[in-house]
GROMACS .gro file of C-alpha atoms in nm:
model
  193
    1MET     CA    1   9.347  11.586  -0.652
    2SER     CA    2   9.596  11.444  -0.853
    3GLU     CA    3   9.742  11.330  -0.557
    4SER     CA    4   9.489  11.105  -0.474
    5ALA     CA    5   9.506  10.920  -0.820
    6PRO     CA    6   9.881  10.790  -0.752
    7THR     CA    7   9.795  10.718  -0.365
    8THR     CA    8   9.472  10.520  -0.477
    9THR     CA    9   9.742  10.315  -0.714
   10GLU     CA   10   9.996  10.244  -0.458
   11LEU     CA   11   9.746  10.133  -0.249
   12THR     CA   12   9.545   9.900  -0.466
   13SER     CA   13   9.881   9.773  -0.575
   14GLN     CA   14   9.979   9.715  -0.180
   15TYR     CA   15   9.651   9.557  -0.095
   16SER     CA   16   9.676   9.319  -0.432
   17THR     CA   17  10.076   9.228  -0.328
   18GLN     CA   18   9.952   9.159   0.028
   19VAL     CA   19   9.630   8.954  -0.066
   20THR     CA   20   9.836   8.773  -0.353
   21ASP     CA   21  10.090   8.644  -0.075
   22ASP     CA   22   9.754   8.583   0.169
   23LEU     CA   23   9.629   8.334  -0.107
   24GLU     CA   24   9.980   8.191  -0.134
   25ARG     CA   25  10.005   8.112   0.237
   26ASN     CA   26   9.669   8.028   0.240
   27LEU     CA   27   9.763   7.762  -0.013
   28LYS     CA   28  10.056   7.615   0.141
   29GLU     CA   29   9.855   7.574   0.482
   30GLN     CA   30   9.538   7.387   0.314
   31GLU     CA   31   9.847   7.154   0.112
   32ARG     CA   32  10.088   7.113   0.489
   33LEU     CA   33   9.701   7.041   0.697
   34SER     CA   34   9.584   6.795   0.381
   35GLY     CA   35   9.900   6.621   0.411
   36GLU     CA   36   9.847   6.608   0.796
   37ILE     CA   37   9.522   6.459   0.750
   38ALA     CA   38   9.652   6.221   0.485
   39ALA     CA   39   9.902   6.077   0.750
   40LEU     CA   40   9.641   6.051   1.050
   41GLN     CA   41   9.408   5.877   0.788
   42GLY     CA   42   9.686   5.625   0.723
   43GLN     CA   43   9.739   5.583   1.070
   44LEU     CA   44   9.377   5.543   1.180
   45ALA     CA   45   9.325   5.281   0.917
   46ALA     CA   46   9.629   5.078   1.009
   47LEU     CA   47   9.485   5.105   1.342
   48GLN     CA   48   9.159   4.993   1.280
   49HIS     CA   49   9.275   4.726   1.069
   50ASP     CA   50   9.500   4.609   1.403
   51HIS     CA   51   9.229   4.618   1.575
   52THR     CA   52   9.010   4.383   1.357
   53VAL     CA   53   9.349   4.151   1.344
   54LEU     CA   54   9.353   4.131   1.734
   55ARG     CA   55   8.995   4.086   1.794
   56ASN     CA   56   9.020   3.807   1.538
   57ILE     CA   57   9.323   3.673   1.688
   58GLN     CA   58   9.136   3.709   2.040
   59GLN     CA   59   8.799   3.521   1.846
   60VAL     CA   60   9.026   3.245   1.790
   61LEU     CA   61   9.228   3.173   2.153
   62GLY     CA   62   8.895   3.192   2.287
   63THR     CA   63   8.948   3.458   2.523
   64PRO     CA   64   8.668   3.575   2.687
   65PRO     CA   65   8.566   3.965   2.648
   66ALA     CA   66   8.668   4.199   2.951
   67SER     CA   67   8.389   4.236   3.212
   68ALA     CA   68   8.474   4.631   3.244
   69THR     CA   69   8.628   4.820   2.923
   70PRO     CA   70   8.646   5.180   2.868
   71ALA     CA   71   8.411   5.313   2.571
   72ALA     CA   72   8.591   5.437   2.301
   73PRO     CA   73   8.673   5.802   2.253
   74PRO     CA   74   8.461   5.969   1.995
   75ARG     CA   75   8.586   6.002   1.669
   76GLY     CA   76   8.829   6.285   1.653
   77ALA     CA   77   8.924   6.283   2.015
   78VAL     CA   78   9.234   6.203   2.160
   79PRO     CA   79   9.264   5.984   2.395
   80ALA     CA   80   9.457   6.027   2.757
   81PRO     CA   81   9.768   5.871   2.792
   82ARG     CA   82   9.806   5.565   2.967
   83LYS     CA   83   9.944   5.510   3.336
   84LYS     CA   84  10.358   5.380   3.258
   85ALA     CA   85  10.291   5.116   3.576
   86SER     CA   86  10.278   4.757   3.371
   87ALA     CA   87   9.995   4.928   3.144
   88ALA     CA   88  10.167   4.809   2.788
   89PRO     CA   89  10.033   4.443   2.828
   90ALA     CA   90   9.750   4.548   3.032
   91GLY     CA   91   9.693   4.790   2.778
   92LYS     CA   92   9.691   4.514   2.506
   93GLN     CA   93   9.515   4.273   2.675
   94SER     CA   94   9.250   4.564   2.731
   95ALA     CA   95   9.225   4.640   2.387
   96LYS     CA   96   9.205   4.300   2.279
   97LYS     CA   97   8.909   4.209   2.485
   98ALA     CA   98   8.719   4.548   2.415
   99ALA     CA   99   8.765   4.487   2.039
  100ALA     CA  100   8.587   4.151   2.126
  101LYS     CA  101   8.252   4.313   2.245
  102VAL     CA  102   8.278   4.540   1.903
  103SER     CA  103   8.178   4.187   1.698
  104PRO     CA  104   7.913   4.223   1.443
  105THR     CA  105   7.645   3.981   1.464
  106ARG     CA  106   7.676   3.662   1.339
  107SER     CA  107   7.456   3.441   1.116
  108GLY     CA  108   7.622   3.144   0.985
  109PRO     CA  109   7.950   2.939   1.087
  110THR     CA  110   8.217   3.155   1.247
  111LEU     CA  111   8.528   3.197   0.999
  112VAL     CA  112   8.703   2.984   1.244
  113ASP     CA  113   8.473   2.680   1.124
  114LEU     CA  114   8.509   2.774   0.769
  115VAL     CA  115   8.870   2.765   0.766
  116ARG     CA  116   8.900   2.447   0.967
  117GLU     CA  117   8.607   2.288   0.741
  118HIS     CA  118   8.813   2.421   0.460
  119LEU     CA  119   9.145   2.283   0.571
  120ALA     CA  120   8.947   1.928   0.617
  121GLU     CA  121   8.848   1.894   0.230
  122GLN     CA  122   9.164   1.943   0.120
  123LYS     CA  123   9.420   1.688  -0.013
  124GLU     CA  124   9.751   1.907  -0.070
  125PRO     CA  125   9.894   2.176   0.148
  126ARG     CA  126   9.737   2.549   0.103
  127SER     CA  127   9.862   2.874   0.140
  128ALA     CA  128   9.645   3.135   0.344
  129ALA     CA  129   9.598   3.335   0.048
  130GLU     CA  130   9.425   3.067  -0.140
  131ILE     CA  131   9.204   2.976   0.139
  132SER     CA  132   9.092   3.309   0.154
  133ASN     CA  133   9.058   3.342  -0.210
  134ALA     CA  134   8.839   2.982  -0.228
  135LEU     CA  135   8.663   3.105   0.116
  136GLY     CA  136   8.593   3.427  -0.079
  137ARG     CA  137   8.449   3.285  -0.359
  138GLN     CA  138   8.244   3.020  -0.129
  139HIS     CA  139   8.102   3.278   0.028
  140PRO     CA  140   8.073   3.621  -0.120
  141GLU     CA  141   7.844   3.755   0.120
  142ARG     CA  142   8.115   3.774   0.396
  143THR     CA  143   8.425   4.006   0.359
  144ILE     CA  144   8.748   3.751   0.460
  145LYS     CA  145   9.081   3.887   0.425
  146ALA     CA  146   9.391   3.702   0.372
  147THR     CA  147   9.560   3.867   0.714
  148VAL     CA  148   9.266   3.725   0.927
  149VAL     CA  149   9.231   3.423   0.756
  150ARG     CA  150   9.634   3.406   0.833
  151THR     CA  151   9.574   3.457   1.197
  152THR     CA  152   9.272   3.239   1.228
  153LEU     CA  153   9.537   2.969   1.095
  154GLU     CA  154   9.763   3.077   1.292
  155GLY     CA  155   9.566   3.027   1.594
  156LEU     CA  156   9.417   2.695   1.475
  157VAL     CA  157   9.812   2.560   1.454
  158ALA     CA  158   9.865   2.691   1.807
  159ARG     CA  159   9.533   2.481   1.930
  160ASN     CA  160   9.686   2.126   1.681
  161GLN     CA  161   9.352   2.230   1.444
  162ALA     CA  162   9.564   2.255   1.193
  163GLN     CA  163   9.985   2.217   1.089
  164ARG     CA  164  10.187   2.474   0.914
  165THR     CA  165  10.470   2.335   0.687
  166LYS     CA  166  10.738   2.571   0.536
  167GLN     CA  167  10.849   2.545   0.165
  168GLY     CA  168  11.093   2.830   0.114
  169THR     CA  169  10.985   3.112   0.254
  170SER     CA  170  10.601   3.025   0.158
  171VAL     CA  171  10.364   2.907   0.474
  172PHE     CA  172  10.121   2.659   0.411
  173TYR     CA  173   9.863   2.475   0.593
  174THR     CA  174   9.683   2.138   0.599
  175SER     CA  175   9.443   1.975   0.872
  176PRO     CA  176   9.624   1.764   1.132
  177ASP     CA  177   9.522   1.474   0.974
  178ALA     CA  178   9.629   1.553   0.574
  179GLY     CA  179   9.950   1.655   0.706
  180ASP     CA  180  10.068   1.293   0.788
  181PRO     CA  181   9.917   1.005   0.594
  182ALA     CA  182  10.007   0.767   0.855
  183ALA     CA  183   9.765   0.930   1.121
  184GLN     CA  184   9.448   0.937   0.842
  185PRO     CA  185   9.290   0.588   0.973
  186GLU     CA  186   8.951   0.819   1.001
  187SER     CA  187   8.716   0.527   0.939
  188GLY     CA  188   8.799   0.221   1.192
  189SER     CA  189   9.164   0.142   1.250
  190GLY     CA  190   9.134   0.200   1.604
  191ALA     CA  191   9.315   0.502   1.664
  192SER     CA  192   9.124   0.782   1.814
  193ASP     CA  193   9.160   1.116   1.879
   0.00000   0.00000   0.00000
């Protein structure tokens, strides 16, 4: 029986070492996977942000939604790869169109209307950040992001419903009539649009 005591101690020691090693490997694997998950969540957040921006651009451009767009894959599913034959432009366009179908229920004016009205009320050029802050204060029930406001402003500029000016590295926006003092005979000088 004296041989069984040292064997039990050796066996316990081996198991203890093995369990310690396994625990270390397990923790390292957990850390690795947590890092990958955090990176994927960051990528997902960026894609969701891009999706929102693209949807707002589509609304500003007035592009009609696609008639037949594929449903979004369930969360966690990996989408099938796209075909290579001219899928890049069409893929982006259909993604924009699909984004438009997911727009939230509206109650009240659109962001485009709010931005246009805000610019019309201003006497001086405003930055996208200033406009988004002002609209956020005026409409606390709405989530108004500077990036979406900037996109909306660029859409208005593209349709000649706003003017853009640069001062150094800053970009400022005005109503089309506010930017040109000669073009402000609003109430009856005979000029009409």
